[in-house]
Amino acid sequence: MLMWFRANLGNILVLAVVITACALAIRSLLRQRRQGGISCGGSCGGCGMSGICHSDSGQNPLVEAFRKDYPPKSH
């Protein structure tokens, strides 16, 4: 057993780091959701979708189809 552990020590350490990073990311998302935060961060200035996701122009059929399936939450 000890030989197997030594042979796979690098893989075990990398796996531990990846699992820890995923756990911290999930914890952060859950905290943000509980506090009523939004997933995009709320800063539309640097977002590539800044003119689409919060606009009411109705010119993009993909956005309209998405809004029909997922209506925006009222605050």
JSON list of C-alpha atoms in Angstrom, two decimals:
[
{"chain": "A", "resi": 1, "resn": "MET", "atom": "CA", "xyz": [0.00, 0.00, 0.00]},
{"chain": "A", "resi": 2, "resn": "LEU", "atom": "CA", "xyz": [2.81, 2.38, 0.85]},
{"chain": "A", "resi": 3, "resn": "MET", "atom": "CA", "xyz": [4.45, 1.75, -2.52]},
{"chain": "A", "resi": 4, "resn": "TRP", "atom": "CA", "xyz": [1.21, 2.61, -4.33]},
{"chain": "A", "resi": 5, "resn": "PHE", "atom": "CA", "xyz": [0.88, 5.82, -2.30]},
{"chain": "A", "resi": 6, "resn": "ARG", "atom": "CA", "xyz": [4.44, 6.87, -3.13]},
{"chain": "A", "resi": 7, "resn": "ALA", "atom": "CA", "xyz": [3.97, 6.04, -6.81]},
{"chain": "A", "resi": 8, "resn": "ASN", "atom": "CA", "xyz": [0.81, 8.15, -7.03]},
{"chain": "A", "resi": 9, "resn": "LEU", "atom": "CA", "xyz": [1.71, 10.99, -4.65]},
{"chain": "A", "resi": 10, "resn": "GLY", "atom": "CA", "xyz": [1.81, 13.59, -7.43]},
{"chain": "A", "resi": 11, "resn": "ASN", "atom": "CA", "xyz": [-1.62, 12.59, -8.73]},
{"chain": "A", "resi": 12, "resn": "ILE", "atom": "CA", "xyz": [-3.06, 12.59, -5.22]},
{"chain": "A", "resi": 13, "resn": "LEU", "atom": "CA", "xyz": [-1.75, 16.10, -4.52]},
{"chain": "A", "resi": 14, "resn": "VAL", "atom": "CA", "xyz": [-3.06, 17.50, -7.81]},
{"chain": "A", "resi": 15, "resn": "LEU", "atom": "CA", "xyz": [-6.44, 15.88, -7.20]},
{"chain": "A", "resi": 16, "resn": "ALA", "atom": "CA", "xyz": [-6.56, 17.37, -3.69]},
{"chain": "A", "resi": 17, "resn": "VAL", "atom": "CA", "xyz": [-5.82, 20.86, -5.07]},
{"chain": "A", "resi": 18, "resn": "VAL", "atom": "CA", "xyz": [-8.51, 20.52, -7.76]},
{"chain": "A", "resi": 19, "resn": "ILE", "atom": "CA", "xyz": [-11.12, 19.26, -5.28]},
{"chain": "A", "resi": 20, "resn": "THR", "atom": "CA", "xyz": [-10.29, 22.11, -2.88]},
{"chain": "A", "resi": 21, "resn": "ALA", "atom": "CA", "xyz": [-10.59, 24.73, -5.64]},
{"chain": "A", "resi": 22, "resn": "CYS", "atom": "CA", "xyz": [-13.95, 23.31, -6.76]},
{"chain": "A", "resi": 23, "resn": "ALA", "atom": "CA", "xyz": [-15.25, 23.22, -3.20]},
{"chain": "A", "resi": 24, "resn": "LEU", "atom": "CA", "xyz": [-14.24, 26.85, -2.63]},
{"chain": "A", "resi": 25, "resn": "ALA", "atom": "CA", "xyz": [-15.88, 27.94, -5.90]},
{"chain": "A", "resi": 26, "resn": "ILE", "atom": "CA", "xyz": [-19.12, 26.16, -5.03]},
{"chain": "A", "resi": 27, "resn": "ARG", "atom": "CA", "xyz": [-19.05, 27.64, -1.53]},
{"chain": "A", "resi": 28, "resn": "SER", "atom": "CA", "xyz": [-18.61, 31.12, -2.99]},
{"chain": "A", "resi": 29, "resn": "LEU", "atom": "CA", "xyz": [-21.52, 30.66, -5.42]},
{"chain": "A", "resi": 30, "resn": "LEU", "atom": "CA", "xyz": [-23.80, 29.37, -2.66]},
{"chain": "A", "resi": 31, "resn": "ARG", "atom": "CA", "xyz": [-22.92, 32.30, -0.39]},
{"chain": "A", "resi": 32, "resn": "GLN", "atom": "CA", "xyz": [-23.56, 34.74, -3.22]},
{"chain": "A", "resi": 33, "resn": "ARG", "atom": "CA", "xyz": [-26.94, 33.16, -3.95]},
{"chain": "A", "resi": 34, "resn": "ARG", "atom": "CA", "xyz": [-27.97, 33.21, -0.28]},
{"chain": "A", "resi": 35, "resn": "GLN", "atom": "CA", "xyz": [-27.11, 36.91, -0.07]},
{"chain": "A", "resi": 36, "resn": "GLY", "atom": "CA", "xyz": [-29.23, 37.67, -3.12]},
{"chain": "A", "resi": 37, "resn": "GLY", "atom": "CA", "xyz": [-26.30, 38.37, -5.42]},
{"chain": "A", "resi": 38, "resn": "ILE", "atom": "CA", "xyz": [-26.29, 37.84, -9.14]},
{"chain": "A", "resi": 39, "resn": "SER", "atom": "CA", "xyz": [-24.03, 35.38, -10.90]},
{"chain": "A", "resi": 40, "resn": "CYS", "atom": "CA", "xyz": [-22.62, 37.79, -13.46]},
{"chain": "A", "resi": 41, "resn": "GLY", "atom": "CA", "xyz": [-21.13, 40.12, -10.85]},
{"chain": "A", "resi": 42, "resn": "GLY", "atom": "CA", "xyz": [-23.35, 43.07, -11.67]},
{"chain": "A", "resi": 43, "resn": "SER", "atom": "CA", "xyz": [-20.76, 45.15, -13.49]},
{"chain": "A", "resi": 44, "resn": "CYS", "atom": "CA", "xyz": [-22.02, 45.51, -17.04]},
{"chain": "A", "resi": 45, "resn": "GLY", "atom": "CA", "xyz": [-19.18, 47.81, -18.12]},
{"chain": "A", "resi": 46, "resn": "GLY", "atom": "CA", "xyz": [-16.73, 45.05, -18.97]},
{"chain": "A", "resi": 47, "resn": "CYS", "atom": "CA", "xyz": [-19.27, 42.44, -20.05]},
{"chain": "A", "resi": 48, "resn": "GLY", "atom": "CA", "xyz": [-19.46, 41.31, -23.67]},
{"chain": "A", "resi": 49, "resn": "MET", "atom": "CA", "xyz": [-23.26, 41.00, -23.37]},
{"chain": "A", "resi": 50, "resn": "SER", "atom": "CA", "xyz": [-23.74, 44.45, -21.77]},
{"chain": "A", "resi": 51, "resn": "GLY", "atom": "CA", "xyz": [-26.03, 45.75, -24.48]},
{"chain": "A", "resi": 52, "resn": "ILE", "atom": "CA", "xyz": [-28.14, 42.62, -24.67]},
{"chain": "A", "resi": 53, "resn": "CYS", "atom": "CA", "xyz": [-28.87, 41.02, -21.32]},
{"chain": "A", "resi": 54, "resn": "HIS", "atom": "CA", "xyz": [-30.46, 44.06, -19.63]},
{"chain": "A", "resi": 55, "resn": "SER", "atom": "CA", "xyz": [-31.84, 45.88, -22.66]},
{"chain": "A", "resi": 56, "resn": "ASP", "atom": "CA", "xyz": [-35.54, 45.95, -23.53]},
{"chain": "A", "resi": 57, "resn": "SER", "atom": "CA", "xyz": [-35.07, 46.61, -27.23]},
{"chain": "A", "resi": 58, "resn": "GLY", "atom": "CA", "xyz": [-36.33, 43.19, -28.32]},
{"chain": "A", "resi": 59, "resn": "GLN", "atom": "CA", "xyz": [-34.17, 43.14, -31.44]},
{"chain": "A", "resi": 60, "resn": "ASN", "atom": "CA", "xyz": [-32.39, 39.88, -30.67]},
{"chain": "A", "resi": 61, "resn": "PRO", "atom": "CA", "xyz": [-34.63, 36.81, -31.15]},
{"chain": "A", "resi": 62, "resn": "LEU", "atom": "CA", "xyz": [-32.32, 34.62, -29.06]},
{"chain": "A", "resi": 63, "resn": "VAL", "atom": "CA", "xyz": [-32.64, 36.95, -26.10]},
{"chain": "A", "resi": 64, "resn": "GLU", "atom": "CA", "xyz": [-36.42, 37.11, -26.49]},
{"chain": "A", "resi": 65, "resn": "ALA", "atom": "CA", "xyz": [-36.66, 33.30, -26.58]},
{"chain": "A", "resi": 66, "resn": "PHE", "atom": "CA", "xyz": [-34.47, 33.10, -23.47]},
{"chain": "A", "resi": 67, "resn": "ARG", "atom": "CA", "xyz": [-36.61, 35.67, -21.66]},
{"chain": "A", "resi": 68, "resn": "LYS", "atom": "CA", "xyz": [-39.77, 33.70, -22.44]},
{"chain": "A", "resi": 69, "resn": "ASP", "atom": "CA", "xyz": [-38.23, 30.57, -20.93]},
{"chain": "A", "resi": 70, "resn": "TYR", "atom": "CA", "xyz": [-36.58, 32.37, -18.01]},
{"chain": "A", "resi": 71, "resn": "PRO", "atom": "CA", "xyz": [-38.44, 35.58, -17.10]},
{"chain": "A", "resi": 72, "resn": "PRO", "atom": "CA", "xyz": [-36.34, 38.10, -15.13]},
{"chain": "A", "resi": 73, "resn": "LYS", "atom": "CA", "xyz": [-36.82, 38.19, -11.38]},
{"chain": "A", "resi": 74, "resn": "SER", "atom": "CA", "xyz": [-38.33, 41.36, -9.99]},
{"chain": "A", "resi": 75, "resn": "HIS", "atom": "CA", "xyz": [-36.31, 42.98, -7.22]}
]
